[in-house]
mmCIF file with all atom_site columns, C-alpha atoms in Angstrom:
data_model
loop_
_atom_site.group_PDB
_atom_site.id
_atom_site.type_symbol
_atom_site.label_atom_id
_atom_site.label_alt_id
_atom_site.label_comp_id
_atom_site.label_asym_id
_atom_site.label_entity_id
_atom_site.label_seq_id
_atom_site.pdbx_PDB_ins_code
_atom_site.Cartn_x
_atom_site.Cartn_y
_atom_site.Cartn_z
_atom_site.occupancy
_atom_site.B_iso_or_equiv
_atom_site.pdbx_formal_charge
_atom_site.auth_seq_id
_atom_site.auth_comp_id
_atom_site.auth_asym_id
_atom_site.auth_atom_id
_atom_site.pdbx_PDB_model_num
ATOM 1   C CA . MET C 1 1   ? 104.750 90.549  107.067 1.00 97.00 ? 30  MET C CA 1
ATOM 2   C CA . ILE C 1 2   ? 107.015 92.797  105.017 1.00 97.00 ? 31  ILE C CA 1
ATOM 3   C CA . LYS C 1 3   ? 106.306 92.717  101.292 1.00 98.00 ? 32  LYS C CA 1
ATOM 4   C CA . ILE C 1 4   ? 109.020 93.972  98.970  1.00 98.00 ? 33  ILE C CA 1
ATOM 5   C CA . GLU C 1 5   ? 108.258 94.483  95.301  1.00 98.00 ? 34  GLU C CA 1
ATOM 6   C CA . ALA C 1 6   ? 110.805 95.316  92.631  1.00 98.00 ? 35  ALA C CA 1
ATOM 7   C CA . THR C 1 7   ? 109.655 96.331  89.167  1.00 98.00 ? 36  THR C CA 1
ATOM 8   C CA . ARG C 1 8   ? 112.039 96.091  86.237  1.00 97.00 ? 37  ARG C CA 1
ATOM 9   C CA . LYS C 1 9   ? 112.029 97.852  82.891  1.00 96.00 ? 38  LYS C CA 1
ATOM 10  C CA . ASP C 1 10  ? 114.572 96.818  80.271  1.00 95.00 ? 39  ASP C CA 1
ATOM 11  C CA . GLY C 1 11  ? 116.318 94.728  82.917  1.00 95.00 ? 40  GLY C CA 1
ATOM 12  C CA . LYS C 1 12  ? 116.800 97.626  85.348  1.00 97.00 ? 41  LYS C CA 1
ATOM 13  C CA . ILE C 1 13  ? 114.968 98.044  88.647  1.00 97.00 ? 42  ILE C CA 1
ATOM 14  C CA . VAL C 1 14  ? 112.905 101.223 88.268  1.00 97.00 ? 43  VAL C CA 1
ATOM 15  C CA . ASN C 1 15  ? 110.627 100.865 91.291  1.00 98.00 ? 44  ASN C CA 1
ATOM 16  C CA . LEU C 1 16  ? 111.197 99.325  94.699  1.00 98.00 ? 45  LEU C CA 1
ATOM 17  C CA . THR C 1 17  ? 108.496 99.317  97.365  1.00 98.00 ? 46  THR C CA 1
ATOM 18  C CA . VAL C 1 18  ? 108.640 98.040  100.930 1.00 98.00 ? 47  VAL C CA 1
ATOM 19  C CA . LYS C 1 19  ? 105.403 97.709  102.914 1.00 97.00 ? 48  LYS C CA 1
ATOM 20  C CA . GLY C 1 20  ? 104.484 96.310  106.277 1.00 96.00 ? 49  GLY C CA 1
ATOM 21  C CA . HIS C 1 21  ? 106.160 95.148  109.454 1.00 95.00 ? 50  HIS C CA 1
ATOM 22  C CA . ALA C 1 22  ? 107.721 91.757  110.122 1.00 97.00 ? 51  ALA C CA 1
ATOM 23  C CA . ASN C 1 23  ? 106.311 91.376  113.646 1.00 95.00 ? 52  ASN C CA 1
ATOM 24  C CA . SER C 1 24  ? 108.888 88.635  114.238 1.00 96.00 ? 53  SER C CA 1
ATOM 25  C CA . ALA C 1 25  ? 109.666 89.973  117.727 1.00 96.00 ? 54  ALA C CA 1
ATOM 26  C CA . PRO C 1 26  ? 108.535 92.758  120.063 1.00 93.00 ? 55  PRO C CA 1
ATOM 27  C CA . LYS C 1 27  ? 109.030 96.317  118.850 1.00 88.00 ? 56  LYS C CA 1
ATOM 28  C CA . GLY C 1 28  ? 112.648 97.308  119.257 1.00 89.00 ? 57  GLY C CA 1
ATOM 29  C CA . GLU C 1 29  ? 113.829 93.682  119.131 1.00 96.00 ? 58  GLU C CA 1
ATOM 30  C CA . ASP C 1 30  ? 112.702 92.709  115.620 1.00 96.00 ? 59  ASP C CA 1
ATOM 31  C CA . LEU C 1 31  ? 115.840 91.654  113.740 1.00 96.00 ? 60  LEU C CA 1
ATOM 32  C CA . VAL C 1 32  ? 113.982 91.148  110.445 1.00 97.00 ? 61  VAL C CA 1
ATOM 33  C CA . CYS C 1 33  ? 112.732 94.738  110.506 1.00 95.00 ? 62  CYS C CA 1
ATOM 34  C CA . ALA C 1 34  ? 116.194 95.928  111.498 1.00 96.00 ? 63  ALA C CA 1
ATOM 35  C CA . ALA C 1 35  ? 117.786 94.048  108.597 1.00 97.00 ? 64  ALA C CA 1
ATOM 36  C CA . VAL C 1 36  ? 115.300 95.402  106.058 1.00 97.00 ? 65  VAL C CA 1
ATOM 37  C CA . SER C 1 37  ? 115.676 98.943  107.378 1.00 95.00 ? 66  SER C CA 1
ATOM 38  C CA . SER C 1 38  ? 119.464 98.715  107.263 1.00 97.00 ? 67  SER C CA 1
ATOM 39  C CA . ILE C 1 39  ? 119.477 97.417  103.702 1.00 98.00 ? 68  ILE C CA 1
ATOM 40  C CA . LEU C 1 40  ? 117.011 100.073 102.578 1.00 97.00 ? 69  LEU C CA 1
ATOM 41  C CA . VAL C 1 41  ? 118.656 103.081 104.229 1.00 97.00 ? 70  VAL C CA 1
ATOM 42  C CA . GLY C 1 42  ? 122.174 101.899 103.412 1.00 97.00 ? 71  GLY C CA 1
ATOM 43  C CA . GLY C 1 43  ? 121.207 101.323 99.787  1.00 98.00 ? 72  GLY C CA 1
ATOM 44  C CA . CYS C 1 44  ? 119.606 104.746 99.465  1.00 97.00 ? 73  CYS C CA 1
ATOM 45  C CA . ASN C 1 45  ? 122.698 106.330 101.011 1.00 98.00 ? 74  ASN C CA 1
ATOM 46  C CA . ALA C 1 46  ? 124.862 104.523 98.434  1.00 98.00 ? 75  ALA C CA 1
ATOM 47  C CA . LEU C 1 47  ? 123.020 106.032 95.431  1.00 98.00 ? 76  LEU C CA 1
ATOM 48  C CA . SER C 1 48  ? 125.357 108.407 93.626  1.00 98.00 ? 77  SER C CA 1
ATOM 49  C CA . GLN C 1 49  ? 122.494 110.200 91.844  1.00 97.00 ? 78  GLN C CA 1
ATOM 50  C CA . PRO C 1 50  ? 119.649 110.241 94.395  1.00 97.00 ? 79  PRO C CA 1
ATOM 51  C CA . ASN C 1 51  ? 117.988 113.063 92.443  1.00 97.00 ? 80  ASN C CA 1
ATOM 52  C CA . CYS C 1 52  ? 117.135 110.469 89.774  1.00 98.00 ? 81  CYS C CA 1
ATOM 53  C CA . PHE C 1 53  ? 114.773 108.787 92.226  1.00 98.00 ? 82  PHE C CA 1
ATOM 54  C CA . ALA C 1 54  ? 111.741 109.749 94.298  1.00 98.00 ? 83  ALA C CA 1
ATOM 55  C CA . ILE C 1 55  ? 112.702 108.300 97.675  1.00 98.00 ? 84  ILE C CA 1
ATOM 56  C CA . LYS C 1 56  ? 110.201 107.841 100.502 1.00 97.00 ? 85  LYS C CA 1
ATOM 57  C CA . LEU C 1 57  ? 111.378 106.316 103.771 1.00 95.00 ? 86  LEU C CA 1
ATOM 58  C CA . ASP C 1 58  ? 108.632 105.914 106.379 1.00 92.00 ? 87  ASP C CA 1
ATOM 59  C CA . SER C 1 59  ? 108.116 103.198 108.954 1.00 86.00 ? 88  SER C CA 1
ATOM 60  C CA . GLY C 1 60  ? 106.264 100.365 107.254 1.00 87.00 ? 89  GLY C CA 1
ATOM 61  C CA . ASP C 1 61  ? 106.061 102.179 103.912 1.00 95.00 ? 90  ASP C CA 1
ATOM 62  C CA . ALA C 1 62  ? 109.061 102.983 101.760 1.00 97.00 ? 91  ALA C CA 1
ATOM 63  C CA . SER C 1 63  ? 109.741 103.368 98.057  1.00 98.00 ? 92  SER C CA 1
ATOM 64  C CA . VAL C 1 64  ? 112.482 104.190 95.598  1.00 98.00 ? 93  VAL C CA 1
ATOM 65  C CA . LYS C 1 65  ? 111.053 105.158 92.201  1.00 98.00 ? 94  LYS C CA 1
ATOM 66  C CA . GLU C 1 66  ? 113.059 106.167 89.158  1.00 97.00 ? 95  GLU C CA 1
ATOM 67  C CA . ILE C 1 67  ? 112.059 109.635 87.936  1.00 98.00 ? 96  ILE C CA 1
ATOM 68  C CA . LYS C 1 68  ? 114.849 109.973 85.378  1.00 97.00 ? 97  LYS C CA 1
ATOM 69  C CA . ARG C 1 69  ? 117.524 107.674 83.996  1.00 96.00 ? 98  ARG C CA 1
ATOM 70  C CA . ALA C 1 70  ? 120.269 106.980 86.538  1.00 96.00 ? 99  ALA C CA 1
ATOM 71  C CA . ASN C 1 71  ? 123.803 105.700 86.055  1.00 97.00 ? 100 ASN C CA 1
ATOM 72  C CA . GLU C 1 72  ? 124.809 102.022 86.099  1.00 97.00 ? 101 GLU C CA 1
ATOM 73  C CA . HIS C 1 73  ? 126.209 102.317 89.624  1.00 98.00 ? 102 HIS C CA 1
ATOM 74  C CA . ASP C 1 74  ? 122.784 103.187 91.004  1.00 98.00 ? 103 ASP C CA 1
ATOM 75  C CA . TYR C 1 75  ? 121.074 100.327 89.186  1.00 98.00 ? 104 TYR C CA 1
ATOM 76  C CA . GLU C 1 76  ? 123.693 97.987  90.654  1.00 98.00 ? 105 GLU C CA 1
ATOM 77  C CA . VAL C 1 77  ? 122.929 99.398  94.123  1.00 98.00 ? 106 VAL C CA 1
ATOM 78  C CA . LEU C 1 78  ? 119.245 98.527  93.620  1.00 98.00 ? 107 LEU C CA 1
ATOM 79  C CA . GLU C 1 79  ? 120.208 95.013  92.422  1.00 97.00 ? 108 GLU C CA 1
ATOM 80  C CA . THR C 1 80  ? 122.381 94.591  95.505  1.00 98.00 ? 109 THR C CA 1
ATOM 81  C CA . MET C 1 81  ? 119.502 95.651  97.726  1.00 98.00 ? 110 MET C CA 1
ATOM 82  C CA . ILE C 1 82  ? 117.232 93.004  96.168  1.00 98.00 ? 111 ILE C CA 1
ATOM 83  C CA . THR C 1 83  ? 119.919 90.350  96.612  1.00 98.00 ? 112 THR C CA 1
ATOM 84  C CA . GLN C 1 84  ? 120.242 91.314  100.272 1.00 98.00 ? 113 GLN C CA 1
ATOM 85  C CA . PHE C 1 85  ? 116.467 91.278  100.802 1.00 98.00 ? 114 PHE C CA 1
ATOM 86  C CA . LYS C 1 86  ? 116.305 87.786  99.243  1.00 98.00 ? 115 LYS C CA 1
ATOM 87  C CA . THR C 1 87  ? 119.066 86.621  101.555 1.00 98.00 ? 116 THR C CA 1
ATOM 88  C CA . VAL C 1 88  ? 117.033 87.736  104.578 1.00 98.00 ? 117 VAL C CA 1
ATOM 89  C CA . GLU C 1 89  ? 113.936 86.121  103.044 1.00 98.00 ? 118 GLU C CA 1
ATOM 90  C CA . GLU C 1 90  ? 115.731 82.747  102.872 1.00 98.00 ? 119 GLU C CA 1
ATOM 91  C CA . SER C 1 91  ? 115.861 82.519  106.656 1.00 96.00 ? 120 SER C CA 1
ATOM 92  C CA . SER C 1 92  ? 112.748 84.574  107.468 1.00 97.00 ? 121 SER C CA 1
ATOM 93  C CA . SER C 1 93  ? 110.152 83.685  104.834 1.00 97.00 ? 122 SER C CA 1
ATOM 94  C CA . LYS C 1 94  ? 107.339 83.809  107.428 1.00 98.00 ? 123 LYS C CA 1
ATOM 95  C CA . PHE C 1 95  ? 108.066 87.514  107.898 1.00 98.00 ? 124 PHE C CA 1
ATOM 96  C CA . LEU C 1 96  ? 109.396 88.744  104.530 1.00 98.00 ? 125 LEU C CA 1
ATOM 97  C CA . HIS C 1 97  ? 108.386 88.177  100.905 1.00 98.00 ? 126 HIS C CA 1
ATOM 98  C CA . VAL C 1 98  ? 110.216 89.541  97.854  1.00 98.00 ? 127 VAL C CA 1
ATOM 99  C CA . ILE C 1 99  ? 108.387 89.838  94.516  1.00 98.00 ? 128 ILE C CA 1
ATOM 100 C CA . GLU C 1 100 ? 110.002 90.785  91.193  1.00 97.00 ? 129 GLU C CA 1
ATOM 101 C CA . LYS C 1 101 ? 107.956 92.003  88.245  1.00 96.00 ? 130 LYS C CA 1
ATOM 102 C CA . GLY C 1 102 ? 108.681 93.201  84.722  1.00 92.00 ? 131 GLY C CA 1
ATOM 103 C CA . ASN C 1 103 ? 111.502 92.357  82.406  1.00 86.00 ? 132 ASN C CA 1
#
């Protein structure tokens, strides 16, 4: 199962972690993993100030952590990523779980 955790501070996502593998199909055919990877990499590529985040992208272990205040665009990108992850979770809840913490 893939576990995605978003931590908010003052309403903004300041930490996003992705851990695990969906194992919903054989390696190379897993559409849940492909969706999560696409959302994650596409979202990171859309950040206009990537230097404001510590970004780690490894198979089965990824994170985007705020290291200094970013612009509103980048916080909206993170919000969009969470919305997309939740959309995948709606149809694949056996393989993906999204958790939101903070305020």
